[in-house]
mmCIF file of C-alpha atoms in Angstrom:
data_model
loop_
_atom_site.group_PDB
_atom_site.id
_atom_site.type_symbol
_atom_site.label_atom_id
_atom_site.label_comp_id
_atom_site.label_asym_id
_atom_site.label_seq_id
_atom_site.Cartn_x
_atom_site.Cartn_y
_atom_site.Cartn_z
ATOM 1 C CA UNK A 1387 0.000 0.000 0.000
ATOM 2 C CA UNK A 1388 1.245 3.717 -1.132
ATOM 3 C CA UNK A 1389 1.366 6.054 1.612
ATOM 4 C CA UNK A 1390 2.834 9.712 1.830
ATOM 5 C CA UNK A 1391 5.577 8.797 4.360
ATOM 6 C CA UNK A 1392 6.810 5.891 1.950
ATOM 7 C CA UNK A 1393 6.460 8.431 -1.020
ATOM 8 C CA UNK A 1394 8.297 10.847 0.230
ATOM 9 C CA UNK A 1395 11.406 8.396 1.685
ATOM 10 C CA UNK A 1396 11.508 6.659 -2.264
ATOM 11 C CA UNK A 1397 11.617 10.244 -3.531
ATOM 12 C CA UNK A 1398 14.172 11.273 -1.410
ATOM 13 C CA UNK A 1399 16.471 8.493 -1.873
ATOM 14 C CA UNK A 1400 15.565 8.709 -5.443
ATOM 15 C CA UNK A 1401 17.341 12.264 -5.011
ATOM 16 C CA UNK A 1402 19.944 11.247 -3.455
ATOM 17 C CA UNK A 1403 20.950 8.490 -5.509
ATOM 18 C CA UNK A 1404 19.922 9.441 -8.936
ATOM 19 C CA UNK A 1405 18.835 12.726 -9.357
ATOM 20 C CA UNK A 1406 21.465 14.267 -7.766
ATOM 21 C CA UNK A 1407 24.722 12.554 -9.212
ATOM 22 C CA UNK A 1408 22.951 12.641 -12.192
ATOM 23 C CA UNK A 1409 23.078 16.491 -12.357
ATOM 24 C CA UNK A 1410 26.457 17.077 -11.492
ATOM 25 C CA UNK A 1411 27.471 14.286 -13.478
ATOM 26 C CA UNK A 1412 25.573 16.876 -16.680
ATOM 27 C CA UNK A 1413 27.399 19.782 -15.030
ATOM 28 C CA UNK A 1414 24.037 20.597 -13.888
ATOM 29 C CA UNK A 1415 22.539 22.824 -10.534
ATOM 30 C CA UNK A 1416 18.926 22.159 -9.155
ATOM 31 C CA UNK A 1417 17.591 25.131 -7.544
ATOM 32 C CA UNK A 1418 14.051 24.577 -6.896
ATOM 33 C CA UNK A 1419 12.919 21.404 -5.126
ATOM 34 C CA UNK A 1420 8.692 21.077 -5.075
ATOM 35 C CA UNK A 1421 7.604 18.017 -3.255
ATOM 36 C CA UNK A 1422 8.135 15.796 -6.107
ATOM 37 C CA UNK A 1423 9.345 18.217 -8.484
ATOM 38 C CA UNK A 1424 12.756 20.048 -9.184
ATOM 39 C CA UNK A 1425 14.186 22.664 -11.706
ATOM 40 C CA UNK A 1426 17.280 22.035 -12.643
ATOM 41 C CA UNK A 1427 19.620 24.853 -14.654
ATOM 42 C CA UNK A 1428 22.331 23.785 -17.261
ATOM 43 C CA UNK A 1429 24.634 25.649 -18.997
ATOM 44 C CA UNK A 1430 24.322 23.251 -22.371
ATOM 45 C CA UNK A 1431 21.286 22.224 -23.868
ATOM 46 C CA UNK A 1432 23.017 18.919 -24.834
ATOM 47 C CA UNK A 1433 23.979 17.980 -21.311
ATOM 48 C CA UNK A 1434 20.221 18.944 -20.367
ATOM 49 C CA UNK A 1435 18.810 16.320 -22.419
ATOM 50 C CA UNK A 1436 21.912 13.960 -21.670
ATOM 51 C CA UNK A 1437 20.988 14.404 -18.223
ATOM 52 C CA UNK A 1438 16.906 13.635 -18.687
ATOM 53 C CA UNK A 1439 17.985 11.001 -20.545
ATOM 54 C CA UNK A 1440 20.173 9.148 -18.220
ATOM 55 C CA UNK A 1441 17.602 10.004 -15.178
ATOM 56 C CA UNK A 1442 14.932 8.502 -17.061
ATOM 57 C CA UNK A 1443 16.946 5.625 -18.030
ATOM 58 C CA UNK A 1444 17.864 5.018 -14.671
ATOM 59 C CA UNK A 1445 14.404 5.459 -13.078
ATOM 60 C CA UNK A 1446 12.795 2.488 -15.180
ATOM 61 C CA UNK A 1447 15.615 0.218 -14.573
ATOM 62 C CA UNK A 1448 15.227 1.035 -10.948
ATOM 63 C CA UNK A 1449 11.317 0.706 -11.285
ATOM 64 C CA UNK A 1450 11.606 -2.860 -12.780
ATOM 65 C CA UNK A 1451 12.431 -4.499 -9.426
ATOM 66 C CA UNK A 1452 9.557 -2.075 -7.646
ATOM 67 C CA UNK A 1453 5.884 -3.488 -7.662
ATOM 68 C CA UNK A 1454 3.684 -1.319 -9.868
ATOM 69 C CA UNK A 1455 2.045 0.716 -7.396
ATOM 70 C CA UNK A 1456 5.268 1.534 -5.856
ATOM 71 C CA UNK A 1457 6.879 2.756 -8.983
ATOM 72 C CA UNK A 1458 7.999 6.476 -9.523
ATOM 73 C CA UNK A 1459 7.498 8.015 -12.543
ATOM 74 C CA UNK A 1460 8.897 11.572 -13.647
ATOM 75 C CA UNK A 1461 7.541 14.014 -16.102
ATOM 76 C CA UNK A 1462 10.657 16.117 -17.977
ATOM 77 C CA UNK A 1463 10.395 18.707 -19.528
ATOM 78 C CA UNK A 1464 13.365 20.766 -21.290
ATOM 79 C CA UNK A 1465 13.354 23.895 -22.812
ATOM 80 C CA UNK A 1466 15.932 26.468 -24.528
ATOM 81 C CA UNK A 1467 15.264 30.210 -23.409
ATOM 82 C CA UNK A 1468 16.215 32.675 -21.220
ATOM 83 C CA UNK A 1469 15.386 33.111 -17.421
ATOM 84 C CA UNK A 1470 16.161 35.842 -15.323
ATOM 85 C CA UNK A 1471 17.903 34.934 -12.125
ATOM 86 C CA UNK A 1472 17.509 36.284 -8.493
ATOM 87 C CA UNK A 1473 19.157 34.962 -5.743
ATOM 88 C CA UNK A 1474 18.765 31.385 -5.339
ATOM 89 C CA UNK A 1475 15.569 31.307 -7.952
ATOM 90 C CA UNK A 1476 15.281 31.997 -11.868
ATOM 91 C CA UNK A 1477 12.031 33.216 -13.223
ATOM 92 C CA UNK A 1478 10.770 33.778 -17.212
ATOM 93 C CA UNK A 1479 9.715 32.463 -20.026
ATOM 94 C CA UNK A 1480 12.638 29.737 -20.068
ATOM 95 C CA UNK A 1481 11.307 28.540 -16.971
ATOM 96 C CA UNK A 1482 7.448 28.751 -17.552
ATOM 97 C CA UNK A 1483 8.187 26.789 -21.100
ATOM 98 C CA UNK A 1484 10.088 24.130 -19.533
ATOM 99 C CA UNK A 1485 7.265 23.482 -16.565
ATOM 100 C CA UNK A 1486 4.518 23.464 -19.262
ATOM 101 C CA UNK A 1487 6.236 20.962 -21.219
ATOM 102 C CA UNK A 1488 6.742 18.864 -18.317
ATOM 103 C CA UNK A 1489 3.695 18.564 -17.928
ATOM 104 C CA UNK A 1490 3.076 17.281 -21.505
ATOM 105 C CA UNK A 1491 5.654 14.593 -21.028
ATOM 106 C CA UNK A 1492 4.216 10.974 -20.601
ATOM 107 C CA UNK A 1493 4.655 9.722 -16.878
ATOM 108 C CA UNK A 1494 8.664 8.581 -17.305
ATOM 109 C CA UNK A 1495 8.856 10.396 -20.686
ATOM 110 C CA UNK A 1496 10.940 13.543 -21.808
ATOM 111 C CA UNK A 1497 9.092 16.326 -23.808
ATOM 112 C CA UNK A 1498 11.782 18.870 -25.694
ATOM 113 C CA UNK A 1499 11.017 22.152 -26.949
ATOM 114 C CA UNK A 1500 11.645 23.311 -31.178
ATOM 115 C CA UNK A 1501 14.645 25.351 -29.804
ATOM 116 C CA UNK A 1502 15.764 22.330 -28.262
ATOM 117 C CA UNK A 1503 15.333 20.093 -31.069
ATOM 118 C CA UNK A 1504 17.171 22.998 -33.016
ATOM 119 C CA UNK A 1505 20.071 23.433 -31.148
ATOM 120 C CA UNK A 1506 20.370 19.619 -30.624
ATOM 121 C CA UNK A 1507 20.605 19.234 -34.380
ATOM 122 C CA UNK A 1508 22.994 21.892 -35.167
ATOM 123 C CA UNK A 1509 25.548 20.073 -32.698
ATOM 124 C CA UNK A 1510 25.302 16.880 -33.854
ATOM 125 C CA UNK A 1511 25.876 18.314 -37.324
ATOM 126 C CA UNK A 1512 29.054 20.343 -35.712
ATOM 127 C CA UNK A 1513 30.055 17.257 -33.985
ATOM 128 C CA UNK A 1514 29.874 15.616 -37.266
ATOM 129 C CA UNK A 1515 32.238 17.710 -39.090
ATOM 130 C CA UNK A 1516 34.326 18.053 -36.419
ATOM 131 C CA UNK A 1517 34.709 14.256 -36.217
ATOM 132 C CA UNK A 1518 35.050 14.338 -40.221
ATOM 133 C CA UNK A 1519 37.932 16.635 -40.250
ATOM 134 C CA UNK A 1520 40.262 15.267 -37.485
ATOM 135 C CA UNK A 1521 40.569 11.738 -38.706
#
């Protein structure tokens, strides 16, 4: 049976030993936690997704040894722009985007936004030269 006080212990191990690493790992800084939600700032758009990517990847292997209605699942939601920062919080349309689009993420899924997808393609295309003219 699910109850708040085992809800909140999985989601704070969950922090602890996933979400956490997994942002500094993406040279990453969280600076909003919200219950079960976080905003997390990143300096690259490709280490943003790298780092949605690996928490969601790590979330469903952890879920697969969790019965069902014990499972977490996290909405992402990623987003290009500019905030404006002040003190410990960052506020703006950057922000807003990224919140709305978690919220059309599928429970464990990632939703992007076109800059996103944009800049994303531009550096694998860099990348790819890149690669092309050093070998």
């Amino acid at each position: 049976m699910r109850t708040e006080v085992g809800t909140f212990a999985r989601l704070k191990e969950l922090r602890q030993t996933l979400l956490e690493p997994s942002v500094k790992e993406h040279y990453g800084t969280i600076f909003k936690l919200m219950g079960d939600g976080f905003l997390v700032e990143f300096g690259s758009v490709v280490d943003a997704v790298a780092c949605a990517a690996a928490l969601q990847s790590g979330l469903a292997e952890r879920n697969r040894a969790v019965a069902e209605n014990e499972r977490i699942l996290l909405r992402v939601g990623v987003n290009l722009g500019d905030v404006i920062v002040e003190g410990e919080d960052r506020y703006g349309e950057g922000v807003n985007i990224a919140a709305r689009l978690e919220q059309l993420a599928d429970p464990g899924g990632i939703c992007v936004s076109q800059p996103v997808i944009t800049s994303l393609a531009t550096s694998c295309r860099l990348s790819s030269r890149l690669s092309a003219n050093t070998r």
